[in-house]
């Protein structure tokens, strides 16, 4: 984006703060918001406006922040390489902006400053503020919002004519200003003329930090123009400083995601009771029951039904597949028309073929399950290759771990594995074979065979009748 006069736009995203109020070892801006680090939201908003350059100011977690933005797609929308400025100590927001300027050098356009703890801000909102700023020929423009609970936000003090004169931080608030509910959102557009005045900002008398909010008074004193504009609703412009605010931000973003999917034809039985990450894709015609968690890079195909309490992480669910109640699917692929659950667990690397059926209390890990194969009850299949049309009987276990190594089980097409069988890997069962129920398969089974490995049954006739008589006699004797 270029400003009205065709001047380029620069961005500084501030992420050098300590984030103490989160009371967490994880840096605040790396806290996940719908599965993506918080910082990736303002950064992707900035990138979507086609800026000349984007600088992220970070402190001791610079490398972690860099890593999170490099690997996360939300930060990868534009081809523009992100730049990073190191702020050795968190000496305040004005100091952070100075760090960005040191990195940028001379700029020939406006600088948009965004707090990094600001995940909900939309590009349109930034664009609007930039336009207003240009139209009013301001040196400094501040995005504000009307807060129900102004809490820790800086209050916008206006003169009787309504012009902004000062931003009063909460810690400095006096009785007479306590009623102000217009607050600073942490979104600013600043001209080079105003940036030159940054060195005039004095450290705050209480905290010793340099506050960007003090720039307003300095700009006005120098006779430059400044404006403060209600840029959007509180819902969008709220900052995240505490775990509660993080939860609230996620709720707002999630509701927007759900609304988008619903308008594309996804049916949510209760739109307020689904938990969907930012990178999830859901095709039209899918039905999502309450209390479903779709996390990470998950895709749900057309017409799928996802029943209550399912949790699907980093997985692809094919068209028309059904995930029944309380199933967990992690880093797996489920083929079109397959059925999984209830109470199934697909662990990483499970690939379920088209039309296959995985039932109650079945755990599958790192295994290929062929088309139309059924494993309906109480089984463990790990490190296996199971062919097409196989029947895996109740209680079948692939014994894949010998205490040292993980070994592979290969089951050919059309095999019938009788209930309660164990397959001691490495082992191969040839196609079309039968495993007798209750067998422990320790050797490869040639195709078309029956493998049976269990004690031959012995019937002791009359044993039960004799026992009953014996017991009855004993009772009489007493
Ligand atoms: C700031 C504003 C406040 C505004 C609020 C909006 C100041 C002094 N106050 O308060 O008026 O209402 O945002 O959410 O600016 N940061 C650095 N380096 C530092 C300090 C902070 O990069 O030395 C970064 C933080 O990582 C954060 C952002 O700047 O992303 C804002 O800092 P934070 O401490 O959250 O300021 P607030 O108290 O929220
Ligand atoms: Mg903040």
Short mmCIF file of C-alpha atoms and ligand atoms in Angstrom, two decimals:
data_model
loop_
_atom_site.label_atom_id
_atom_site.label_comp_id
_atom_site.label_asym_id
_atom_site.label_seq_id
_atom_site.Cartn_x
_atom_site.Cartn_y
_atom_site.Cartn_z
CA UNK A 1 0.00 0.00 0.00
CA UNK A 2 1.13 3.52 -0.73
CA UNK A 3 -0.18 6.65 0.91
CA UNK A 4 -2.19 9.19 -1.07
CA UNK A 5 0.83 10.95 -2.48
CA UNK A 6 2.25 7.59 -3.61
CA UNK A 7 4.66 7.39 -0.69
CA UNK A 8 5.51 3.91 0.57
CA UNK A 9 4.32 2.52 3.89
CA UNK A 10 6.65 1.09 6.54
CA UNK A 11 5.66 -1.05 9.50
CA UNK A 12 7.14 -1.52 12.95
CA UNK A 13 5.64 -4.34 15.00
CA UNK A 14 6.63 -4.05 18.66
CA UNK A 15 7.40 -7.32 20.35
CA UNK A 16 10.26 -6.51 22.70
CA UNK A 17 8.21 -6.24 25.89
CA UNK A 18 8.50 -8.61 28.79
CA UNK A 19 4.81 -9.61 28.82
CA UNK A 20 4.98 -10.04 32.60
CA UNK A 21 1.22 -9.99 33.04
CA UNK A 22 0.91 -13.31 31.18
CA UNK A 23 2.80 -14.92 34.11
CA UNK A 24 4.26 -17.41 31.68
CA UNK A 25 7.73 -18.53 30.63
CA UNK A 26 6.65 -18.31 26.99
CA UNK A 27 7.15 -14.82 25.50
CA UNK A 28 3.75 -13.13 25.23
CA UNK A 29 3.77 -12.62 21.47
CA UNK A 30 4.51 -16.33 20.92
CA UNK A 31 1.45 -17.52 22.80
CA UNK A 32 -0.68 -19.42 20.33
CA UNK A 33 -3.90 -17.76 19.23
CA UNK A 34 -5.98 -20.37 17.39
CA UNK A 35 -2.80 -22.35 16.87
CA UNK A 36 -0.73 -19.49 15.42
CA UNK A 37 1.70 -17.33 17.41
CA UNK A 38 0.07 -14.04 18.44
CA UNK A 39 2.70 -11.97 16.61
CA UNK A 40 1.82 -13.60 13.28
CA UNK A 41 -1.54 -11.80 13.25
CA UNK A 42 -0.37 -8.16 13.26
CA UNK A 43 2.54 -9.16 11.01
CA UNK A 44 0.24 -10.76 8.45
CA UNK A 45 -2.10 -7.75 8.63
CA UNK A 46 0.92 -5.55 7.90
CA UNK A 47 2.11 -7.78 5.04
CA UNK A 48 -1.30 -7.84 3.41
CA UNK A 49 -1.07 -4.06 2.93
CA UNK A 50 1.93 -4.47 0.63
CA UNK A 51 4.33 -2.35 2.65
CA UNK A 52 7.80 -1.27 1.57
CA UNK A 53 9.37 -2.85 4.65
CA UNK A 54 8.28 -4.53 7.89
CA UNK A 55 10.48 -4.47 10.98
CA UNK A 56 9.75 -6.52 14.05
CA UNK A 57 11.29 -5.22 17.26
CA UNK A 58 12.22 -8.02 19.60
CA UNK A 59 14.35 -8.49 22.68
CA UNK A 60 15.93 -11.58 24.15
CA UNK A 61 13.44 -13.83 22.35
CA UNK A 62 14.34 -12.43 18.93
CA UNK A 63 15.45 -15.81 17.57
CA UNK A 64 12.35 -17.59 18.79
CA UNK A 65 10.13 -14.88 17.30
CA UNK A 66 12.06 -15.03 14.03
CA UNK A 67 11.66 -18.82 13.96
CA UNK A 68 7.93 -18.65 14.66
CA UNK A 69 7.40 -16.17 11.84
CA UNK A 70 9.59 -18.04 9.38
CA UNK A 71 7.83 -21.33 9.79
CA UNK A 72 4.31 -20.06 10.19
CA UNK A 73 2.22 -19.52 7.07
CA UNK A 74 0.36 -16.56 8.56
CA UNK A 75 3.63 -14.68 8.40
CA UNK A 76 4.40 -15.93 4.92
CA UNK A 77 1.58 -14.35 2.95
CA UNK A 78 3.82 -11.88 1.16
CA UNK A 79 7.13 -12.45 -0.54
CA UNK A 80 8.59 -9.56 1.44
CA UNK A 81 11.40 -10.59 3.78
CA UNK A 82 10.74 -9.58 7.36
CA UNK A 83 13.38 -7.51 9.13
CA UNK A 84 14.23 -7.68 12.81
CA UNK A 85 15.51 -5.02 15.18
CA UNK A 86 17.07 -6.04 18.46
CA UNK A 87 15.96 -4.23 21.61
CA UNK A 88 18.42 -5.31 24.21
CA UNK A 89 16.29 -4.32 27.19
CA UNK A 90 12.58 -3.57 27.26
CA UNK A 91 12.96 0.15 27.87
CA UNK A 92 9.49 1.07 26.73
CA UNK A 93 7.43 1.43 23.57
CA UNK A 94 9.13 4.66 22.41
CA UNK A 95 12.51 3.00 22.79
CA UNK A 96 11.18 0.05 20.77
CA UNK A 97 10.13 2.42 17.96
CA UNK A 98 13.63 3.98 18.03
CA UNK A 99 15.09 0.51 17.57
CA UNK A 100 12.88 0.05 14.50
CA UNK A 101 14.05 3.39 13.12
CA UNK A 102 17.69 2.44 13.65
CA UNK A 103 17.05 -0.63 11.56
CA UNK A 104 15.09 1.20 8.85
CA UNK A 105 17.39 4.22 8.55
CA UNK A 106 15.91 7.09 6.54
CA UNK A 107 12.40 6.45 5.36
CA UNK A 108 10.47 8.33 2.70
CA UNK A 109 6.96 7.46 3.80
CA UNK A 110 4.74 6.93 6.85
CA UNK A 111 5.59 4.47 9.59
CA UNK A 112 2.72 2.39 10.94
CA UNK A 113 3.45 1.21 14.46
CA UNK A 114 1.57 -1.81 15.75
CA UNK A 115 1.79 -3.41 19.15
CA UNK A 116 2.64 -7.08 18.78
CA UNK A 117 0.02 -8.02 21.38
CA UNK A 118 -2.75 -7.01 19.07
CA UNK A 119 -3.97 -10.13 17.29
CA UNK A 120 -7.39 -8.95 16.14
CA UNK A 121 -6.53 -5.88 14.13
CA UNK A 122 -7.74 -6.14 10.52
CA UNK A 123 -5.84 -4.73 7.53
CA UNK A 124 -8.91 -2.65 6.55
CA UNK A 125 -8.74 -0.87 9.89
CA UNK A 126 -5.08 0.01 9.44
CA UNK A 127 -5.80 1.16 5.91
CA UNK A 128 -8.58 3.45 7.10
CA UNK A 129 -6.34 5.07 9.70
CA UNK A 130 -3.59 5.55 7.13
CA UNK A 131 -6.06 7.27 4.77
CA UNK A 132 -7.39 9.56 7.51
CA UNK A 133 -3.83 10.38 8.52
CA UNK A 134 -2.94 11.35 4.95
CA UNK A 135 -6.13 13.34 4.40
CA UNK A 136 -5.60 15.36 7.58
CA UNK A 137 -1.89 15.80 6.81
CA UNK A 138 -1.06 14.66 10.34
CA UNK A 139 2.40 14.05 11.65
CA UNK A 140 0.96 11.56 14.12
CA UNK A 141 -2.34 9.68 14.07
CA UNK A 142 -3.54 7.40 16.83
CA UNK A 143 -6.08 4.60 16.48
CA UNK A 144 -8.44 4.53 19.44
CA UNK A 145 -11.48 2.62 20.60
CA UNK A 146 -14.21 3.05 23.18
CA UNK A 147 -13.59 0.61 25.98
CA UNK A 148 -16.26 -0.80 28.30
CA UNK A 149 -13.55 -1.31 30.87
CA UNK A 150 -10.69 1.10 30.07
CA UNK A 151 -8.60 -0.84 32.61
CA UNK A 152 -4.89 -0.67 31.84
CA UNK A 153 -5.21 1.19 28.52
CA UNK A 154 -3.90 4.71 27.94
CA UNK A 155 -6.80 7.24 27.99
CA UNK A 156 -7.22 9.79 25.19
CA UNK A 157 -7.50 13.24 26.77
CA UNK A 158 -9.16 15.76 24.44
CA UNK A 159 -9.48 19.54 24.75
CA UNK A 160 -12.90 21.26 24.80
CA UNK A 161 -12.81 21.37 20.99
CA UNK A 162 -12.35 17.61 20.89
CA UNK A 163 -8.72 17.67 19.76
CA UNK A 164 -6.48 15.03 21.36
CA UNK A 165 -3.94 16.62 23.66
CA UNK A 166 -2.46 13.80 25.69
CA UNK A 167 -2.47 10.07 26.28
CA UNK A 168 -2.71 9.37 29.97
CA UNK A 169 -1.40 5.97 30.98
CA UNK A 170 -3.52 4.19 33.57
CA UNK A 171 -0.78 4.50 36.20
CA UNK A 172 -0.90 8.29 35.88
CA UNK A 173 -4.67 8.62 35.80
CA UNK A 174 -6.16 11.32 38.03
CA UNK A 175 -9.64 11.41 39.50
CA UNK A 176 -10.90 14.06 37.01
CA UNK A 177 -9.96 11.87 34.00
CA UNK A 178 -11.25 8.61 35.42
CA UNK A 179 -14.42 8.82 33.32
CA UNK A 180 -12.61 8.82 29.95
CA UNK A 181 -13.44 5.67 28.04
CA UNK A 182 -11.70 6.42 24.74
CA UNK A 183 -8.41 4.55 24.85
CA UNK A 184 -5.25 4.14 22.84
CA UNK A 185 -5.25 0.92 20.83
CA UNK A 186 -1.51 0.81 20.17
CA UNK A 187 -1.87 1.52 16.43
CA UNK A 188 -0.15 4.66 15.19
CA UNK A 189 0.77 6.27 11.88
CA UNK A 190 3.83 8.50 12.20
CA UNK A 191 5.60 10.79 9.73
CA UNK A 192 9.39 11.16 9.63
CA UNK A 193 8.95 14.72 11.00
CA UNK A 194 7.41 13.30 14.17
CA UNK A 195 9.85 10.37 14.37
CA UNK A 196 12.65 12.94 14.61
CA UNK A 197 11.14 14.02 17.92
CA UNK A 198 11.45 10.58 19.54
CA UNK A 199 14.69 11.55 21.36
CA UNK A 200 12.72 14.25 23.20
CA UNK A 201 10.68 11.64 25.06
CA UNK A 202 11.72 11.49 28.72
CA UNK A 203 11.65 8.31 30.76
CA UNK A 204 8.46 7.85 32.75
CA UNK A 205 8.99 9.00 36.32
CA UNK A 206 7.54 5.81 37.81
CA UNK A 207 8.66 3.03 35.49
CA UNK A 208 11.73 4.61 33.93
CA UNK A 209 10.49 3.45 30.51
CA UNK A 210 10.16 5.60 27.39
CA UNK A 211 6.53 5.74 26.30
CA UNK A 212 5.54 6.26 22.67
CA UNK A 213 2.31 7.75 24.02
CA UNK A 214 4.28 10.84 25.15
CA UNK A 215 4.98 11.67 21.51
CA UNK A 216 1.52 13.24 21.12
CA UNK A 217 2.24 16.16 23.46
CA UNK A 218 5.68 16.74 21.90
CA UNK A 219 4.29 16.73 18.34
CA UNK A 220 1.63 19.27 19.30
CA UNK A 221 4.18 21.46 21.13
CA UNK A 222 6.25 21.56 17.94
CA UNK A 223 3.20 22.83 16.06
CA UNK A 224 2.71 19.64 14.02
CA UNK A 225 -0.69 18.14 13.38
CA UNK A 226 -1.93 15.13 15.31
CA UNK A 227 -5.20 13.26 15.36
CA UNK A 228 -6.83 10.44 17.29
CA UNK A 229 -9.63 8.47 15.67
CA UNK A 230 -11.94 5.74 16.85
CA UNK A 231 -10.60 3.13 14.46
CA UNK A 232 -12.80 0.17 15.29
CA UNK A 233 -14.71 -1.67 18.00
CA UNK A 234 -13.17 -2.87 21.25
CA UNK A 235 -13.59 -6.44 20.03
CA UNK A 236 -11.06 -5.80 17.29
CA UNK A 237 -8.68 -3.39 18.93
CA UNK A 238 -8.29 -4.93 22.37
CA UNK A 239 -4.72 -5.76 23.35
CA UNK A 240 -3.68 -9.01 24.96
CA UNK A 241 -1.83 -8.64 28.24
CA UNK A 242 -3.29 -11.38 30.41
CA UNK A 243 -4.34 -15.02 29.93
CA UNK A 244 -7.97 -13.91 30.19
CA UNK A 245 -7.55 -11.36 27.40
CA UNK A 246 -5.85 -14.06 25.31
CA UNK A 247 -8.86 -16.33 25.77
CA UNK A 248 -11.20 -13.48 24.81
CA UNK A 249 -9.20 -12.68 21.68
CA UNK A 250 -9.39 -16.32 20.62
CA UNK A 251 -13.14 -16.35 21.14
CA UNK A 252 -13.56 -13.34 18.84
CA UNK A 253 -11.30 -14.79 16.12
CA UNK A 254 -12.93 -18.20 16.37
CA UNK A 255 -16.41 -16.75 15.99
CA UNK A 256 -15.26 -14.98 12.80
CA UNK A 257 -13.78 -18.24 11.45
CA UNK A 258 -16.94 -20.21 12.20
CA UNK A 259 -19.06 -17.51 10.57
CA UNK A 260 -16.91 -17.70 7.42
CA UNK A 261 -17.18 -21.50 7.19
CA UNK A 262 -20.91 -21.43 7.91
CA UNK A 263 -21.49 -18.96 5.11
CA UNK A 264 -19.59 -21.35 2.80
CA UNK A 265 -22.01 -24.16 3.68
CA UNK A 266 -20.53 -25.87 6.74
CA UNK A 267 -23.16 -26.84 9.30
CA UNK A 268 -22.26 -26.34 12.94
CA UNK A 269 -24.82 -27.86 15.29
CA UNK A 270 -23.76 -25.25 17.88
CA UNK A 271 -21.54 -22.55 16.37
CA UNK A 272 -20.40 -21.41 19.81
CA UNK A 273 -19.15 -24.84 20.83
CA UNK A 274 -16.49 -25.71 18.26
CA UNK A 275 -12.78 -25.01 18.51
CA UNK A 276 -11.08 -24.40 15.20
CA UNK A 277 -7.51 -23.24 14.58
CA UNK A 278 -6.66 -20.55 12.06
CA UNK A 279 -5.08 -22.99 9.56
CA UNK A 280 -8.01 -25.45 9.44
CA UNK A 281 -9.94 -25.92 6.20
CA UNK A 282 -13.49 -27.29 6.10
CA UNK A 283 -15.27 -28.07 2.85
CA UNK A 284 -18.94 -27.24 2.28
CA UNK A 285 -21.52 -29.75 3.41
CA UNK A 286 -19.52 -30.93 6.41
CA UNK A 287 -21.45 -31.26 9.66
CA UNK A 288 -19.62 -30.46 12.88
CA UNK A 289 -21.17 -31.43 16.20
CA UNK A 290 -20.47 -29.57 19.46
CA UNK A 291 -17.25 -29.79 21.39
CA UNK A 292 -15.19 -30.75 18.38
CA UNK A 293 -11.55 -29.57 18.27
CA UNK A 294 -9.95 -29.10 14.86
CA UNK A 295 -6.34 -28.12 15.36
CA UNK A 296 -3.20 -27.29 13.43
CA UNK A 297 -3.14 -27.94 9.72
CA UNK A 298 -6.31 -30.00 9.49
CA UNK A 299 -8.64 -30.32 6.54
CA UNK A 300 -12.15 -31.72 6.59
CA UNK A 301 -13.60 -32.90 3.28
CA UNK A 302 -16.98 -32.33 1.72
CA UNK A 303 -19.91 -33.86 3.53
CA UNK A 304 -17.88 -35.24 6.45
CA UNK A 305 -19.63 -35.67 9.76
CA UNK A 306 -17.59 -35.01 12.87
CA UNK A 307 -19.44 -36.15 15.98
CA UNK A 308 -19.10 -34.67 19.50
CA UNK A 309 -15.84 -34.57 21.43
CA UNK A 310 -13.63 -35.51 18.50
CA UNK A 311 -10.15 -33.92 18.44
CA UNK A 312 -8.44 -33.82 15.06
CA UNK A 313 -4.91 -32.43 14.84
CA UNK A 314 -2.79 -31.87 11.69
CA UNK A 315 -4.86 -34.41 9.76
CA UNK A 316 -6.73 -34.70 6.49
CA UNK A 317 -10.20 -36.20 6.52
CA UNK A 318 -11.43 -37.26 3.08
CA UNK A 319 -14.81 -36.42 1.57
CA UNK A 320 -17.76 -38.10 3.22
CA UNK A 321 -15.74 -39.65 6.04
CA UNK A 322 -17.32 -39.91 9.47
CA UNK A 323 -15.45 -39.38 12.71
CA UNK A 324 -17.60 -40.66 15.53
CA UNK A 325 -17.78 -39.48 19.11
CA UNK A 326 -14.72 -39.02 21.33
CA UNK A 327 -12.12 -40.02 18.77
CA UNK A 328 -8.61 -38.55 18.60
CA UNK A 329 -6.92 -38.20 15.21
CA UNK A 330 -3.33 -36.92 15.13
CA UNK A 331 -1.15 -36.32 12.06
CA UNK A 332 -3.12 -38.91 10.11
CA UNK A 333 -5.06 -39.26 6.87
CA UNK A 334 -8.53 -40.70 6.64
CA UNK A 335 -9.72 -41.74 3.19
CA UNK A 336 -13.01 -40.75 1.58
CA UNK A 337 -16.03 -42.46 3.05
CA UNK A 338 -14.08 -44.10 5.89
CA UNK A 339 -15.55 -44.39 9.39
CA UNK A 340 -13.54 -43.87 12.54
CA UNK A 341 -14.70 -44.30 16.13
CA UNK A 342 -16.37 -43.95 18.50
CA UNK A 343 -13.43 -43.86 20.91
CA UNK A 344 -10.77 -44.55 18.30
CA UNK A 345 -7.23 -43.18 18.43
CA UNK A 346 -5.34 -42.56 15.22
CA UNK A 347 -1.79 -41.66 16.18
CA UNK A 348 0.75 -40.00 13.88
CA UNK A 349 1.24 -41.73 10.58
CA UNK A 350 -2.08 -43.58 10.41
CA UNK A 351 -3.35 -43.66 6.83
CA UNK A 352 -6.85 -45.08 6.57
CA UNK A 353 -7.97 -46.21 3.13
CA UNK A 354 -11.19 -45.29 1.37
CA UNK A 355 -14.27 -46.80 2.93
CA UNK A 356 -12.32 -48.49 5.74
CA UNK A 357 -13.91 -48.82 9.17
CA UNK A 358 -12.02 -48.29 12.41
CA UNK A 359 -14.22 -48.93 15.42
CA UNK A 360 -14.40 -48.70 19.19
CA UNK A 361 -11.18 -48.59 21.19
CA UNK A 362 -8.94 -49.21 18.22
CA UNK A 363 -5.52 -47.55 18.23
CA UNK A 364 -3.57 -47.19 15.01
CA UNK A 365 -0.06 -45.77 14.71
CA UNK A 366 2.19 -45.31 11.68
CA UNK A 367 0.25 -47.81 9.61
CA UNK A 368 -1.40 -48.07 6.24
CA UNK A 369 -4.88 -49.50 6.36
CA UNK A 370 -6.18 -50.64 2.98
CA UNK A 371 -9.37 -49.71 1.23
CA UNK A 372 -12.47 -51.27 2.78
CA UNK A 373 -10.54 -52.91 5.61
CA UNK A 374 -12.32 -53.25 8.95
CA UNK A 375 -10.88 -53.15 12.45
CA UNK A 376 -13.97 -52.65 14.52
CA UNK A 377 -13.12 -53.46 18.11
CA UNK A 378 -10.35 -53.20 20.71
CA UNK A 379 -7.23 -53.51 18.55
CA UNK A 380 -3.74 -52.09 18.36
CA UNK A 381 -2.17 -51.75 14.93
CA UNK A 382 1.29 -50.20 14.93
CA UNK A 383 3.97 -50.01 12.20
CA UNK A 384 1.85 -52.16 9.93
CA UNK A 385 0.85 -52.35 6.31
CA UNK A 386 -2.63 -53.80 6.12
CA UNK A 387 -4.00 -54.58 2.66
CA UNK A 388 -7.43 -54.06 1.15
CA UNK A 389 -10.57 -55.80 2.39
CA UNK A 390 -8.89 -57.21 5.49
CA UNK A 391 -10.97 -58.17 8.51
CA UNK A 392 -9.08 -57.42 11.71
CA UNK A 393 -10.90 -59.28 14.47
CA UNK A 394 -11.65 -57.89 17.91
CA UNK A 395 -8.64 -57.70 20.18
CA UNK A 396 -5.99 -58.13 17.46
CA UNK A 397 -2.60 -56.77 18.44
CA UNK A 398 0.45 -56.17 16.31
CA UNK A 399 3.34 -56.70 18.71
CA UNK A 400 5.60 -54.15 17.04
CA UNK A 401 8.08 -53.47 19.84
CA UNK A 402 10.61 -56.04 21.00
CA UNK A 403 11.98 -53.79 23.72
CA UNK A 404 14.64 -52.35 21.42
CA UNK A 405 13.29 -51.95 17.92
CA UNK A 406 9.97 -51.20 16.29
CA UNK A 407 9.19 -53.94 13.75
CA UNK A 408 6.81 -54.13 10.86
CA UNK A 409 3.75 -56.29 10.27
CA UNK A 410 2.52 -56.80 6.72
CA UNK A 411 -0.95 -58.19 6.15
CA UNK A 412 -1.95 -58.94 2.55
CA UNK A 413 -5.22 -58.18 0.79
CA UNK A 414 -8.30 -60.06 1.92
CA UNK A 415 -6.74 -61.60 5.04
CA UNK A 416 -9.05 -62.65 7.87
CA UNK A 417 -7.46 -62.10 11.27
CA UNK A 418 -9.45 -63.98 13.90
CA UNK A 419 -10.21 -62.27 17.20
CA UNK A 420 -7.66 -62.03 19.97
CA UNK A 421 -4.69 -62.72 17.71
CA UNK A 422 -1.22 -61.37 18.24
CA UNK A 423 1.13 -60.80 15.33
CA UNK A 424 4.73 -60.82 16.50
CA UNK A 425 6.56 -58.40 14.22
CA UNK A 426 8.47 -58.58 11.99
CA UNK A 427 5.96 -60.84 10.34
CA UNK A 428 4.11 -61.16 7.03
CA UNK A 429 0.70 -62.66 6.42
CA UNK A 430 0.20 -63.54 2.75
CA UNK A 431 -2.91 -62.45 0.90
CA UNK A 432 -6.14 -64.32 1.39
CA UNK A 433 -4.89 -66.15 4.49
CA UNK A 434 -6.79 -66.83 7.69
CA UNK A 435 -5.46 -66.47 11.19
CA UNK A 436 -7.37 -68.62 13.62
CA UNK A 437 -8.81 -66.74 16.58
CA UNK A 438 -6.54 -66.64 19.60
CA UNK A 439 -3.36 -67.35 17.63
CA UNK A 440 0.05 -65.90 18.27
CA UNK A 441 1.57 -65.54 14.84
CA UNK A 442 5.35 -65.77 15.12
CA UNK A 443 6.23 -66.91 11.59
CA UNK A 444 5.37 -65.59 8.15
CA UNK A 445 2.14 -67.06 6.75
CA UNK A 446 2.18 -68.00 3.06
CA UNK A 447 -0.68 -66.68 0.91
CA UNK A 448 -3.93 -68.63 1.02
CA UNK A 449 -3.11 -70.50 4.25
CA UNK A 450 -4.61 -70.96 7.67
CA UNK A 451 -2.34 -70.11 10.55
CA UNK A 452 -3.36 -71.55 13.86
CA UNK A 453 -1.23 -71.38 16.94
CA UNK A 454 -3.10 -72.27 20.08
CA UNK A 455 -3.48 -75.22 22.39
CA UNK A 456 -5.74 -77.91 21.08
CA UNK A 457 -8.96 -77.90 23.02
CA UNK A 458 -9.56 -80.69 25.51
CA UNK A 459 -13.08 -81.36 26.79
CA UNK A 460 -13.31 -83.09 30.16
CA UNK A 461 -16.78 -84.58 30.02
CA UNK A 462 -18.91 -84.57 33.15
CA UNK A 463 -16.41 -82.39 35.04
CA UNK A 464 -18.89 -79.65 35.93
CA UNK A 465 -21.57 -82.06 37.13
CA UNK A 466 -19.06 -83.87 39.31
CA UNK A 467 -17.90 -80.60 40.81
CA UNK A 468 -21.42 -79.51 41.65
CA UNK A 469 -22.09 -82.76 43.44
CA UNK A 470 -18.88 -82.46 45.40
CA UNK A 471 -19.78 -78.95 46.53
CA UNK A 472 -23.30 -79.97 47.52
CA UNK A 473 -21.93 -82.81 49.67
CA UNK A 474 -19.56 -80.45 51.43
CA UNK A 475 -22.45 -78.10 52.28
CA UNK A 476 -24.55 -80.95 53.73
CA UNK A 477 -21.61 -82.08 55.85
CA UNK A 478 -21.52 -78.70 57.59
C1 LIG B 1 0.34 0.15 25.50
C2 LIG B 1 0.17 1.68 25.51
C3 LIG B 1 -1.24 2.03 25.97
C4 LIG B 1 -2.25 1.34 25.08
C5 LIG B 1 -2.01 -0.17 25.00
C6 LIG B 1 -2.88 -0.78 23.94
C7 LIG B 1 2.38 2.57 26.01
C8 LIG B 1 3.23 3.21 27.02
N1 LIG B 1 1.14 2.27 26.40
O1 LIG B 1 0.20 -0.28 26.84
O2 LIG B 1 -1.44 3.44 25.93
O3 LIG B 1 -3.57 1.62 25.54
O4 LIG B 1 -0.64 -0.46 24.65
O5 LIG B 1 -2.82 -2.18 23.96
O6 LIG B 1 2.79 2.40 24.89
N2 LIG B 1 7.16 -3.42 23.75
C9 LIG B 1 8.41 -3.43 23.20
N3 LIG B 1 9.45 -2.95 23.93
C10 LIG B 1 9.28 -2.42 25.16
C11 LIG B 1 7.99 -2.40 25.72
C12 LIG B 1 6.93 -2.90 24.98
O7 LIG B 1 8.61 -3.88 22.07
O8 LIG B 1 10.27 -1.99 25.74
C13 LIG B 1 6.06 -3.99 22.97
C14 LIG B 1 5.37 -5.14 23.69
O9 LIG B 1 5.98 -6.37 23.35
C15 LIG B 1 3.94 -5.04 23.21
C16 LIG B 1 3.77 -3.59 22.87
O10 LIG B 1 5.06 -3.03 22.79
O11 LIG B 1 3.72 -5.80 22.05
C17 LIG B 1 2.98 -2.84 23.94
O12 LIG B 1 3.60 -3.04 25.20
P1 LIG B 1 2.75 -3.37 26.48
O13 LIG B 1 3.68 -3.49 27.62
O14 LIG B 1 1.80 -4.46 26.24
O15 LIG B 1 1.96 -1.98 26.66
P2 LIG B 1 0.55 -1.76 27.32
O16 LIG B 1 0.72 -1.68 28.78
O17 LIG B 1 -0.41 -2.74 26.79
MG1 LIG B 2 -0.22 -4.42 25.72
#
